[in-house]
Coordinates of C-alpha atoms in Angstrom, one line a residue:
F1 CA 57.9 84.7 95.7
F2 CA 54.4 83.2 96.1
F3 CA 51.2 84.9 94.8
L4 CA 47.8 84.5 96.2
M5 CA 45.2 86.2 94.6
I6 CA 41.4 85.7 95.7
R7 CA 38.8 86.9 92.7
R8 CA 35.6 86.0 95.0
P9 CA 34.4 86.8 98.4
P10 CA 35.1 83.9 100.8
R11 CA 31.9 82.0 101.9
S12 CA 33.2 80.8 105.3
T13 CA 35.5 82.5 108.1
L14 CA 37.7 79.5 108.2
F15 CA 38.5 79.7 104.1
P16 CA 40.8 82.9 104.6
Y17 CA 42.8 81.5 107.2
T18 CA 43.3 78.0 105.3
T19 CA 44.9 79.3 102.0
L20 CA 46.9 81.8 103.8
F21 CA 48.2 79.8 106.0
R22 CA 49.1 77.2 103.4
S23 CA 51.2 79.8 101.2
L24 CA 53.0 80.4 104.0
R25 CA 54.5 77.0 104.4
R26 CA 58.2 77.6 103.8
M27 CA 59.5 75.5 100.3
T28 CA 63.1 76.2 101.3
P29 CA 64.7 75.4 104.4
A30 CA 64.8 78.4 106.9
G31 CA 68.0 79.8 108.8
S32 CA 70.7 82.3 107.2
D33 CA 71.6 79.9 104.0
G34 CA 67.6 79.7 103.1
A35 CA 66.2 82.1 100.6
H36 CA 63.9 85.1 101.4
E37 CA 60.9 84.0 101.3
I38 CA 58.0 86.5 100.4
V39 CA 53.9 86.1 100.2
V40 CA 52.4 88.7 97.9
V41 CA 48.8 88.3 98.7
V42 CA 46.6 90.0 95.9
E43 CA 43.7 90.1 97.7
H44 CA 39.1 90.5 97.9
S45 CA 38.5 92.9 100.8
A46 CA 37.1 90.4 102.7
F47 CA 40.5 89.5 103.4
I48 CA 41.8 93.0 105.6
N49 CA 40.7 91.9 108.6
L50 CA 42.2 88.6 108.5
Y51 CA 45.7 90.2 108.5
K52 CA 44.9 93.4 109.8
E53 CA 43.9 92.2 113.4
E54 CA 44.3 88.1 113.9
L55 CA 47.9 87.8 112.5
A56 CA 48.7 90.9 114.4
R57 CA 47.6 90.1 117.6
E58 CA 50.1 87.1 117.2
G59 CA 53.2 89.2 115.9
L60 CA 53.0 89.2 112.2
F61 CA 52.5 92.0 111.2
I62 CA 52.1 92.5 107.6
E63 CA 52.4 95.2 105.0
D64 CA 50.0 95.6 102.7
T65 CA 51.0 97.7 99.4
D66 CA 49.2 99.0 96.5
V67 CA 49.7 96.6 93.9
E68 CA 50.3 99.4 91.2
K69 CA 53.8 100.4 93.8
I70 CA 55.3 96.8 93.7
E71 CA 58.3 97.5 92.1
P72 CA 59.4 94.9 89.3
T73 CA 61.6 92.4 89.4
T74 CA 62.5 92.8 85.6
V75 CA 62.5 95.4 83.3
T76 CA 61.7 95.9 79.0
I77 CA 64.2 97.0 76.9
F78 CA 63.0 98.7 74.2
P79 CA 64.3 101.1 71.1
D80 CA 63.0 104.3 72.2
E81 CA 61.0 106.0 70.0
R82 CA 61.4 109.1 72.2
K83 CA 65.2 109.2 70.8
D84 CA 66.9 110.6 67.1
I85 CA 66.7 106.8 66.1
K86 CA 69.1 107.9 63.2
S87 CA 71.9 109.3 64.7
L88 CA 72.1 106.8 67.5
E89 CA 71.4 103.6 64.4
I90 CA 73.7 100.4 64.8
A91 CA 73.8 98.1 61.7
I92 CA 74.9 94.8 62.6
P93 CA 76.0 92.0 60.0
R94 CA 74.6 88.7 60.0
L95 CA 77.3 86.2 59.5
S96 CA 77.0 82.1 59.0
G97 CA 79.0 80.2 61.3
G98 CA 82.7 79.4 61.3
Y99 CA 82.3 75.9 62.1
S100 CA 80.1 73.3 60.7
I101 CA 79.6 69.5 62.3
K102 CA 79.2 66.6 60.1
P103 CA 77.0 64.3 61.9
V104 CA 78.6 61.2 60.6
L105 CA 82.2 60.2 62.1
D106 CA 84.6 59.5 59.5
G107 CA 88.5 58.6 59.2
L108 CA 88.8 57.7 63.3
T109 CA 91.8 55.2 63.5
E110 CA 93.9 52.7 65.8
E111 CA 96.9 54.9 65.9
D112 CA 95.4 57.8 66.5
I113 CA 93.1 56.3 69.8
R114 CA 96.4 54.5 70.6
A115 CA 98.6 57.9 70.9
K116 CA 95.6 59.8 72.2
A117 CA 95.0 56.9 75.8
A118 CA 99.3 57.0 75.5
E119 CA 98.6 60.6 77.2
Y120 CA 97.4 58.9 80.1
G121 CA 98.0 56.7 82.8
K122 CA 97.0 53.1 82.7
L123 CA 94.1 51.8 85.0
P124 CA 94.3 48.6 87.4
L125 CA 91.9 45.9 86.5
A126 CA 89.5 44.5 89.5
E127 CA 91.0 42.2 92.0
E128 CA 88.2 40.5 93.4
V129 CA 85.0 40.3 91.5
A130 CA 81.7 40.5 94.1
K131 CA 78.8 38.8 92.7
D132 CA 77.0 38.4 96.1
I133 CA 75.7 41.0 98.2
D134 CA 74.3 40.9 102.2
Y135 CA 70.8 42.2 103.0
E136 CA 69.9 43.3 105.8
G137 CA 66.3 44.7 106.4
R138 CA 64.9 46.5 109.3
H139 CA 61.1 47.5 110.8
L140 CA 61.2 51.4 110.1
F141 CA 60.1 52.7 113.9
T142 CA 62.1 50.1 116.2
N143 CA 65.6 49.8 113.6
E144 CA 65.1 45.5 114.6
V145 CA 66.2 43.4 112.2
V146 CA 63.1 41.8 110.2
E147 CA 64.9 40.0 107.7
R148 CA 67.7 38.7 106.3
M149 CA 69.3 37.6 103.1
K150 CA 72.1 36.6 99.9
I151 CA 71.3 38.4 96.8
H152 CA 73.3 37.2 94.3
I153 CA 74.3 39.6 91.4
P154 CA 75.3 37.9 88.1
L155 CA 78.0 39.8 85.8
L156 CA 77.1 40.9 82.2
E157 CA 77.6 37.7 79.9
H158 CA 80.4 39.8 77.8
G159 CA 81.0 43.2 78.1
Y160 CA 79.5 44.0 74.2
G161 CA 76.5 45.5 76.0
A162 CA 79.0 48.3 77.9
V163 CA 80.9 48.9 74.6
S164 CA 76.9 49.5 73.5
Y165 CA 76.3 52.1 76.3
Y166 CA 79.3 54.1 75.9
V167 CA 78.8 54.5 72.0
K168 CA 75.5 56.0 72.7
Q169 CA 77.1 57.6 75.3
L170 CA 79.9 59.7 73.0
E171 CA 77.1 60.0 70.1
Q172 CA 75.6 62.0 72.7
I173 CA 78.2 64.2 73.8
C174 CA 79.5 64.8 70.2
K175 CA 75.8 65.0 69.2
V176 CA 76.7 62.6 65.6
R177 CA 74.7 59.6 64.6
N178 CA 75.2 56.0 63.7
M179 CA 78.8 55.9 64.9
H180 CA 78.7 52.2 66.5
A181 CA 80.4 51.0 62.8
Q182 CA 82.9 53.2 63.3
I183 CA 84.0 53.3 67.2
A184 CA 83.1 50.1 68.7
S185 CA 85.7 47.7 67.7
L186 CA 87.8 50.7 68.5
L187 CA 86.8 50.6 72.1
R188 CA 86.8 47.2 72.6
K189 CA 90.3 47.4 71.4
F190 CA 90.6 50.2 74.0
F191 CA 89.1 48.1 77.0
E192 CA 91.4 45.2 75.9
E193 CA 94.7 46.7 75.0
M194 CA 94.6 49.7 76.1
L195 CA 93.2 51.6 79.1
F196 CA 94.2 48.7 81.6
D197 CA 97.5 48.0 82.9
E198 CA 96.8 43.9 82.1
Q199 CA 95.5 42.8 78.9
A200 CA 92.1 41.0 79.0
T201 CA 88.7 40.2 77.1
L202 CA 85.5 41.6 76.7
F203 CA 84.5 38.2 78.2
D204 CA 86.9 38.3 81.5
E205 CA 84.8 39.1 84.6
S206 CA 87.9 41.3 86.3
L207 CA 87.1 43.7 82.9
I208 CA 83.4 43.4 83.0
A209 CA 83.0 44.3 87.1
R210 CA 85.5 47.5 86.0
L211 CA 83.2 48.7 83.0
G212 CA 80.5 50.6 84.8
H213 CA 83.4 52.6 87.2
D214 CA 83.8 56.4 87.2
D215 CA 87.3 56.4 86.0
V216 CA 86.9 54.2 83.6
A217 CA 84.3 56.2 82.0
E218 CA 86.1 59.6 82.4
H219 CA 88.6 58.1 80.3
V220 CA 86.5 57.0 77.8
R221 CA 85.3 60.9 77.7
A222 CA 89.4 62.0 77.8
V223 CA 90.4 59.7 74.7
F224 CA 87.4 59.6 72.3
V225 CA 85.5 63.1 72.3
P226 CA 88.5 64.8 71.3
L227 CA 89.0 62.7 68.5
I228 CA 85.4 62.3 67.7
R229 CA 85.4 66.6 67.4
E230 CA 88.2 66.8 65.8
K231 CA 87.0 64.3 62.9
T232 CA 83.4 65.7 62.2
T233 CA 84.0 69.8 62.8
E234 CA 85.4 71.5 59.5
E235 CA 86.1 74.9 59.6
R236 CA 84.3 77.4 57.2
E237 CA 84.1 80.5 55.6
R238 CA 82.2 83.4 57.6
L239 CA 80.2 84.8 54.8
P240 CA 77.1 87.7 54.8
Q241 CA 73.5 85.8 54.9
V242 CA 71.3 88.8 54.5
E243 CA 71.7 92.6 54.8
P244 CA 72.9 94.3 58.1
I245 CA 70.1 94.1 60.9
P246 CA 69.3 97.8 62.5
L247 CA 69.2 97.8 65.9
S248 CA 66.2 100.0 65.8
T249 CA 64.0 96.5 64.3
W250 CA 65.1 94.2 67.4
R251 CA 62.1 93.7 68.9
P252 CA 61.3 94.4 73.2
Y253 CA 63.0 92.0 75.5
K254 CA 63.0 91.5 79.5
V255 CA 66.2 91.8 81.9
T256 CA 66.2 90.8 85.7
H257 CA 66.9 95.0 87.4
G258 CA 68.1 94.8 90.9
D259 CA 71.0 95.2 93.2
R260 CA 73.3 93.1 91.3
K261 CA 72.0 93.3 88.4
K262 CA 71.2 96.9 87.2
A263 CA 69.2 98.1 84.0
L264 CA 70.6 102.2 83.4
P265 CA 69.9 105.0 81.0
A266 CA 72.0 106.8 79.0
D267 CA 72.0 109.3 76.1
R268 CA 74.0 107.6 73.3
T269 CA 72.2 104.4 72.9
L270 CA 69.1 103.9 70.6
F271 CA 67.1 101.2 73.5
N272 CA 65.4 103.3 77.0
L273 CA 68.2 101.4 78.9
V274 CA 71.2 99.6 78.8
P275 CA 71.7 96.2 81.0
C276 CA 74.4 95.8 82.8
N277 CA 75.2 92.9 84.6
R278 CA 78.5 93.3 87.0
E279 CA 80.2 96.4 88.0
L280 CA 82.7 97.1 85.1
E281 CA 80.0 96.8 82.5
V282 CA 78.2 99.9 84.9
A283 CA 81.4 101.8 84.7
F284 CA 82.2 101.1 80.8
R285 CA 78.3 102.1 79.7
A286 CA 79.3 105.7 81.6
F287 CA 81.8 105.8 80.0
L288 CA 80.8 105.0 76.5
D289 CA 78.0 108.2 76.7
E290 CA 80.9 110.6 77.4
A291 CA 83.3 109.4 75.3
T292 CA 84.6 111.7 72.9
D293 CA 84.4 109.7 69.8
V294 CA 81.4 108.0 70.5
P295 CA 78.1 109.1 69.0
A296 CA 76.3 105.6 69.7
F297 CA 76.5 102.4 71.4
A298 CA 74.2 99.5 72.8
K299 CA 74.5 96.7 74.8
N300 CA 74.7 93.2 73.2
E301 CA 71.5 91.5 74.8
G302 CA 68.2 89.6 74.4
P303 CA 67.0 86.9 72.1
Q304 CA 68.3 88.7 69.1
S305 CA 71.9 89.6 70.4
L306 CA 74.9 88.5 67.8
R307 CA 76.5 85.0 69.1
I308 CA 79.5 84.2 67.3
D309 CA 80.2 80.7 67.6
Y310 CA 83.6 79.0 68.3
L311 CA 85.4 75.6 69.7
A312 CA 85.6 75.8 73.3
Q313 CA 87.9 73.6 75.8
G314 CA 88.0 69.6 74.0
R315 CA 86.8 71.3 70.6
R316 CA 83.0 71.6 71.6
L317 CA 80.9 73.8 69.8
A318 CA 80.1 76.8 71.7
F319 CA 78.5 80.3 70.9
Y320 CA 79.7 83.3 72.0
T321 CA 78.0 87.0 73.2
P322 CA 80.2 90.2 73.2
D323 CA 79.4 93.0 75.9
F324 CA 78.9 96.2 73.3
F325 CA 78.9 97.8 70.3
A326 CA 79.5 101.4 69.5
R327 CA 80.4 103.5 66.7
T328 CA 83.0 106.0 66.4
R329 CA 82.3 109.5 64.8
D330 CA 84.7 108.5 61.8
G331 CA 82.6 105.6 60.9
H332 CA 84.5 102.6 62.7
Y333 CA 82.6 99.9 64.6
Y334 CA 83.8 98.1 67.8
L335 CA 82.7 94.8 68.9
I336 CA 83.6 94.9 72.2
E337 CA 84.1 92.4 75.6
T338 CA 85.3 94.0 78.9
K339 CA 86.8 91.2 81.2
G340 CA 87.8 90.6 84.9
R341 CA 88.7 87.3 85.5
V342 CA 90.0 84.9 82.5
D343 CA 88.3 81.3 82.0
L344 CA 89.6 78.5 79.9
D345 CA 87.7 80.1 77.0
V346 CA 88.1 84.0 76.4
P347 CA 91.1 83.0 73.6
A348 CA 89.6 80.9 71.8
K349 CA 86.6 83.8 71.9
A350 CA 89.1 86.5 71.4
R351 CA 89.7 84.2 68.2
A352 CA 86.6 83.9 67.4
A353 CA 85.2 87.6 67.5
I354 CA 88.2 88.9 65.6
A355 CA 87.5 86.5 62.9
W356 CA 84.0 87.7 62.3
C357 CA 84.8 91.2 62.8
E358 CA 87.2 90.6 59.5
A359 CA 84.4 89.0 57.6
A360 CA 82.1 91.6 59.3
S361 CA 84.3 94.6 57.9
S362 CA 84.3 95.6 54.3
G363 CA 85.7 98.6 51.7
K364 CA 83.7 101.0 53.7
V365 CA 82.7 99.7 57.2
K366 CA 85.8 98.7 59.1
W367 CA 84.6 96.5 62.7
R368 CA 87.3 95.8 65.5
Y369 CA 87.2 93.8 68.2
L370 CA 88.3 95.3 71.7
Y371 CA 89.4 93.7 74.4
V372 CA 89.1 95.7 77.5
P373 CA 90.5 93.5 80.7
E374 CA 89.1 95.7 83.9
S375 CA 93.2 96.2 84.9
V376 CA 93.6 98.5 81.9
F377 CA 89.9 100.3 82.1
K378 CA 90.5 101.2 85.8
D379 CA 94.5 103.0 84.9
H380 CA 93.0 104.3 81.6
S381 CA 92.5 108.5 81.3
A382 CA 91.8 108.9 78.1
A383 CA 88.6 110.4 77.2
S384 CA 88.3 108.5 73.8
L385 CA 87.6 105.3 72.9
T386 CA 90.0 105.1 70.1
E387 CA 93.0 105.8 73.2
L388 CA 91.5 103.4 74.9
A389 CA 91.4 100.9 72.1
S390 CA 95.3 101.6 71.9
A391 CA 95.8 100.5 75.6
C392 CA 94.0 97.7 75.5
E393 CA 95.8 96.1 71.9
P394 CA 98.7 94.7 73.9
S395 CA 96.9 92.8 76.3
L396 CA 94.4 91.0 73.4
K397 CA 97.8 90.1 72.0
N398 CA 99.3 88.4 74.7
L399 CA 96.1 86.6 75.6
I400 CA 96.1 85.2 72.2
E401 CA 99.7 84.5 71.9
E402 CA 100.4 83.1 75.5
A403 CA 97.0 81.0 75.5
G404 CA 99.1 79.4 72.0
D405 CA 96.9 76.9 69.7
V406 CA 96.2 74.2 72.7
G407 CA 95.6 76.8 75.5
A408 CA 99.2 75.5 77.2
Q409 CA 99.9 78.7 78.9
L410 CA 96.0 79.3 79.9
P411 CA 95.8 77.9 83.1
L412 CA 99.1 79.7 84.2
L413 CA 97.3 83.1 82.6
A414 CA 94.1 82.6 84.5
T415 CA 95.8 82.0 87.7
A416 CA 98.2 85.5 87.1
F417 CA 94.5 87.7 86.6
A418 CA 92.7 85.9 89.3
E419 CA 95.8 86.6 91.7
E420 CA 95.4 90.1 90.7
E421 CA 91.7 90.6 91.2
G422 CA 92.2 89.7 94.7
E423 CA 94.6 92.5 94.8
K424 CA 92.1 94.5 93.6
F425 CA 89.9 95.8 96.2
K426 CA 91.7 98.4 98.7
Y427 CA 89.4 100.4 101.3
D428 CA 91.9 101.9 102.8
D429 CA 91.5 105.5 101.9
F430 CA 87.6 104.6 102.8
L431 CA 87.9 102.7 105.8
D432 CA 89.8 100.7 108.4
E433 CA 89.8 96.5 108.6
D434 CA 87.6 96.7 111.8
T435 CA 84.8 98.9 110.0
Y436 CA 84.9 96.4 107.2
Q437 CA 84.4 93.4 108.6
S438 CA 81.8 94.7 111.8
F439 CA 79.2 95.1 108.1
S440 CA 77.2 92.1 107.3
K441 CA 77.5 90.4 104.1
R442 CA 75.1 93.0 102.1
E443 CA 77.3 95.9 103.2
Q444 CA 80.8 94.6 102.3
R445 CA 79.3 94.3 99.4
A446 CA 78.0 97.1 98.5
V447 CA 80.9 99.0 100.4
R448 CA 82.7 97.2 97.3
D449 CA 80.8 97.2 94.6
A450 CA 80.7 101.1 95.7
I451 CA 84.8 101.9 95.8
M452 CA 85.5 99.8 92.9
L453 CA 83.4 101.8 90.6
Y454 CA 84.7 105.1 92.3
R455 CA 88.3 103.4 91.1
F456 CA 87.2 102.7 87.5
M457 CA 86.5 106.5 87.1
E458 CA 88.5 108.5 89.3
N459 CA 91.0 108.8 85.9
K460 CA 88.3 109.7 83.4
Q461 CA 87.5 112.5 82.1
D462 CA 83.8 114.4 82.2
M463 CA 82.3 111.5 84.5
N464 CA 79.0 111.4 86.5
F465 CA 79.9 109.4 89.9
A466 CA 76.5 109.0 90.2
P467 CA 76.3 105.5 90.1
V468 CA 79.2 105.1 92.7
F469 CA 76.5 105.7 95.2
T470 CA 73.6 103.6 94.0
P471 CA 74.8 100.6 95.4
L472 CA 74.9 102.1 99.4
L473 CA 71.4 102.8 99.0
G474 CA 69.5 99.9 99.8
P475 CA 72.0 99.0 103.2
L476 CA 71.2 103.1 104.4
D477 CA 68.1 102.5 104.4
E478 CA 68.0 99.4 105.8
A479 CA 70.6 100.8 108.7
A480 CA 68.2 103.7 109.1
R481 CA 65.3 101.3 109.4
S482 CA 66.8 98.6 111.9
L483 CA 67.7 101.5 114.1
M484 CA 64.2 103.1 114.2
K485 CA 63.0 99.7 115.2
H486 CA 65.8 98.8 117.4
R487 CA 64.7 102.0 119.6
L488 CA 61.2 102.4 119.1
E489 CA 59.8 99.2 119.2
P490 CA 60.4 98.0 122.6
A491 CA 57.8 100.5 124.2
M492 CA 55.6 99.6 121.0
P493 CA 52.1 97.7 122.8
S494 CA 51.2 94.4 121.2
T495 CA 47.7 94.6 120.5
V496 CA 46.4 96.1 117.4
E497 CA 43.6 98.2 119.2
A498 CA 46.9 99.2 121.8
Q499 CA 49.2 100.2 119.0
K500 CA 46.7 102.6 117.4
A501 CA 46.3 104.5 120.2
W502 CA 50.3 104.7 121.1
F503 CA 50.7 106.3 117.4
Y504 CA 48.0 108.1 117.2
S505 CA 47.3 109.7 120.4
G506 CA 48.7 113.5 119.6
A507 CA 45.6 113.4 117.0
Q508 CA 43.1 114.9 119.6
H509 CA 46.0 117.6 120.6
Q510 CA 46.1 118.4 117.4
V511 CA 49.7 118.4 116.5
P512 CA 50.8 119.9 113.3
K513 CA 50.3 117.6 110.4
E514 CA 54.3 116.9 109.8
L515 CA 54.4 115.3 113.2
Y516 CA 51.1 113.6 112.4
R517 CA 52.9 112.4 109.5
L518 CA 55.8 111.5 111.5
A519 CA 53.6 109.0 112.8
N520 CA 51.9 107.7 110.1
S521 CA 55.4 106.8 108.4
L522 CA 57.0 105.2 111.6
K523 CA 53.4 102.8 111.7
K524 CA 54.4 101.9 108.1
T525 CA 58.3 101.1 109.4
L526 CA 57.8 99.1 112.7
V527 CA 54.3 98.1 112.0
F528 CA 55.0 97.0 108.5
N529 CA 59.0 97.0 108.0
G530 CA 58.2 99.6 104.6
G531 CA 57.8 103.0 104.8
F532 CA 59.7 105.7 102.7
S533 CA 62.8 107.4 102.9
P534 CA 64.0 105.9 106.2
I535 CA 66.9 108.3 106.7
G536 CA 64.5 110.8 106.1
L537 CA 62.2 109.6 108.8
L538 CA 65.5 109.2 111.0
V539 CA 66.3 112.6 110.8
W540 CA 63.0 113.8 111.6
C541 CA 63.1 111.4 114.8
I542 CA 66.5 113.2 116.1
K543 CA 65.0 116.5 115.4
Y544 CA 61.4 116.2 117.0
T545 CA 63.3 116.2 120.1
G546 CA 63.9 119.7 119.8
T547 CA 61.1 121.0 118.0
A548 CA 57.6 119.0 119.4
P549 CA 55.3 120.4 122.3
D550 CA 55.1 119.5 125.2
G551 CA 52.6 116.9 126.7
L552 CA 52.1 114.4 123.8
Q553 CA 52.0 111.1 124.8
G554 CA 52.5 107.3 122.6
V555 CA 55.0 107.5 119.7
Y556 CA 55.9 110.8 120.5
M557 CA 57.2 110.2 123.9
A558 CA 58.9 107.2 122.9
M559 CA 61.2 109.7 120.2
R560 CA 61.9 112.0 123.5
Q561 CA 63.2 109.2 125.3
Q562 CA 65.3 107.3 122.7
F563 CA 66.3 110.2 120.8
G564 CA 68.4 113.5 121.3
G565 CA 71.7 112.5 122.5
E566 CA 75.0 114.3 121.4
L567 CA 76.1 111.7 119.3
D568 CA 72.2 111.5 117.7
I569 CA 73.1 115.2 116.7
V570 CA 75.9 114.5 115.0
M571 CA 74.3 111.4 113.0
S572 CA 71.4 113.4 112.2
Q573 CA 73.7 116.0 110.3
Q574 CA 75.8 112.7 108.3
L575 CA 72.3 111.5 107.8
Q576 CA 71.1 115.6 106.9
D577 CA 74.2 115.2 104.2
V578 CA 73.3 112.2 102.5
N579 CA 70.3 112.7 102.4
D580 CA 70.7 116.0 100.6
F581 CA 73.3 114.5 98.5
R582 CA 71.2 111.6 97.2
N583 CA 68.5 113.7 96.0
N584 CA 70.5 116.1 94.2
F585 CA 73.0 114.1 92.4
V586 CA 71.7 110.3 93.0
A587 CA 67.8 110.3 93.0
H588 CA 66.9 112.9 91.2
Q589 CA 70.2 113.6 89.7
E590 CA 69.0 117.8 89.6
K591 CA 73.0 118.1 89.5
E592 CA 76.0 116.4 88.1
I593 CA 79.1 115.5 90.6
G594 CA 82.1 115.5 88.1
D595 CA 84.6 116.5 90.4
S596 CA 86.3 112.9 91.6
E597 CA 87.7 114.3 95.0
M598 CA 84.1 116.0 95.9
A599 CA 82.7 112.3 95.0
G600 CA 85.8 110.4 96.8
E601 CA 85.1 112.4 99.5
A602 CA 80.8 112.1 100.0
L603 CA 81.8 108.6 99.7
K604 CA 83.5 108.4 102.6
G605 CA 80.9 110.5 104.3
W606 CA 78.3 107.5 103.0
I607 CA 79.8 105.0 104.7
N608 CA 80.9 106.8 107.5
T609 CA 77.4 107.5 108.2
M610 CA 76.7 103.7 108.0
T611 CA 79.1 102.8 110.5
S612 CA 77.1 105.6 112.9
L613 CA 73.9 103.9 112.2
K614 CA 75.6 100.6 113.6

């Protein structure tokens, strides 16, 4: 987004032009792969004629929106004082870290380096050392050669400079200081005796020429970084640092809210909204809000969220943020991770979370780590969190046991989960392959998200299926808007004055107010690509052909000519069903849709309607 705000009236008529058109210069490449760029002008009244008339004459129609009505792309999450905070409270223990990094290296030996280096193959030395470069200079415009010369590149006198360079690199990667005295001699031995298929000294040109190559740098990192981290990392007991911190004391924070990341309401959290990063979290939020044994839960998000330290691949110190907290009616607590695909560090994160829960538990308070694979949650039909935890327990055990201490089996495990994920999306019950492929990428993603959410919820008890339909709202509105523009734009005049007469020609005949509002909404849709409720507006356009008085010209005549066929009448009923369902069950949620069969049939209807709009 580019925001342009003008706070003083311009003294020159040229000023509005130069200011606005400079802001219209693209910052990213145009085309399907380029980012969509939007210019929002919060302007002085002197700019109105510029974008209302001058730009419209050139075919560039600008929508003006009241600044108070611009939809936010971020929302604020905060403890909601309108709720019963006391009954929804969860106190989070604060523990010391499980690992510490010593800032000084001690105890690394030549035997350690030789054993680690033996795990990798040797590299070849440089066969030919180039000291000269042939330079050719050409004219910028004519490409004519204007000069030639031979540049002599002297090699390092010896390789000690490269040794110092790699010492600095290793210190930076491993966050350890003053390692030169401990590893400089080890690096020399590594270069001279262990790394290459031929032995050479740091003064040999063939070895010096190789020390700057990428394969050498990668071998240095592969051998030295794990050994340094192993010698400088200490495992410690996790101990309480302060009293448990109630969630009600968390400061407000902002999260992204849009098509992919959503912030949704829930009754059993003390926060105003629950931020969800993917469809699985959306479904799990709904499950926790209905689970029979969960009086309170919360999303672990924001600057005060719980972050657990663990050792990632290569023994790198990293931090892990679980997804949810939950409290059951028996007073026990769950630290919850919902997981789709498994990456290499998932077992290490799970072990760290289990250790955290053990340290956080006391005589009266018990914490338990719950690992929820997407495949298990999808098939789970129990109504309580306790039952779900029991169903997920084998998955956590298998994850840790199969990964092992060194993670040797993890790539196979990750591949298995990835293959399962690829087979997970089946849409045969809702649409065929040809229909799915006819949708745009955005529409395909929306259909996929809606069906996956439905699959998550269909076997659960006491679920409200309203979130299933949310991904389709935007694509359906956009499809309805595109259909109206496709049919009516060819008949719309190109100049501002002619458009005014075309849209409002019926005013002089004192048309009913609803028809006047219809024309006004169509102007916002066709000219400014805006307007509210495109689905409802399209229904109006189709119904107009049988209800409007005769003799009206302009946009009214265009509607009568472009709408009203048999297929339009069928589509109108589909649109009306979608609009009524949205208003009752999704947008305002005046009623809850808890019947899975009813939700499934409605979802088919929504997808069929999007197909009809093509």
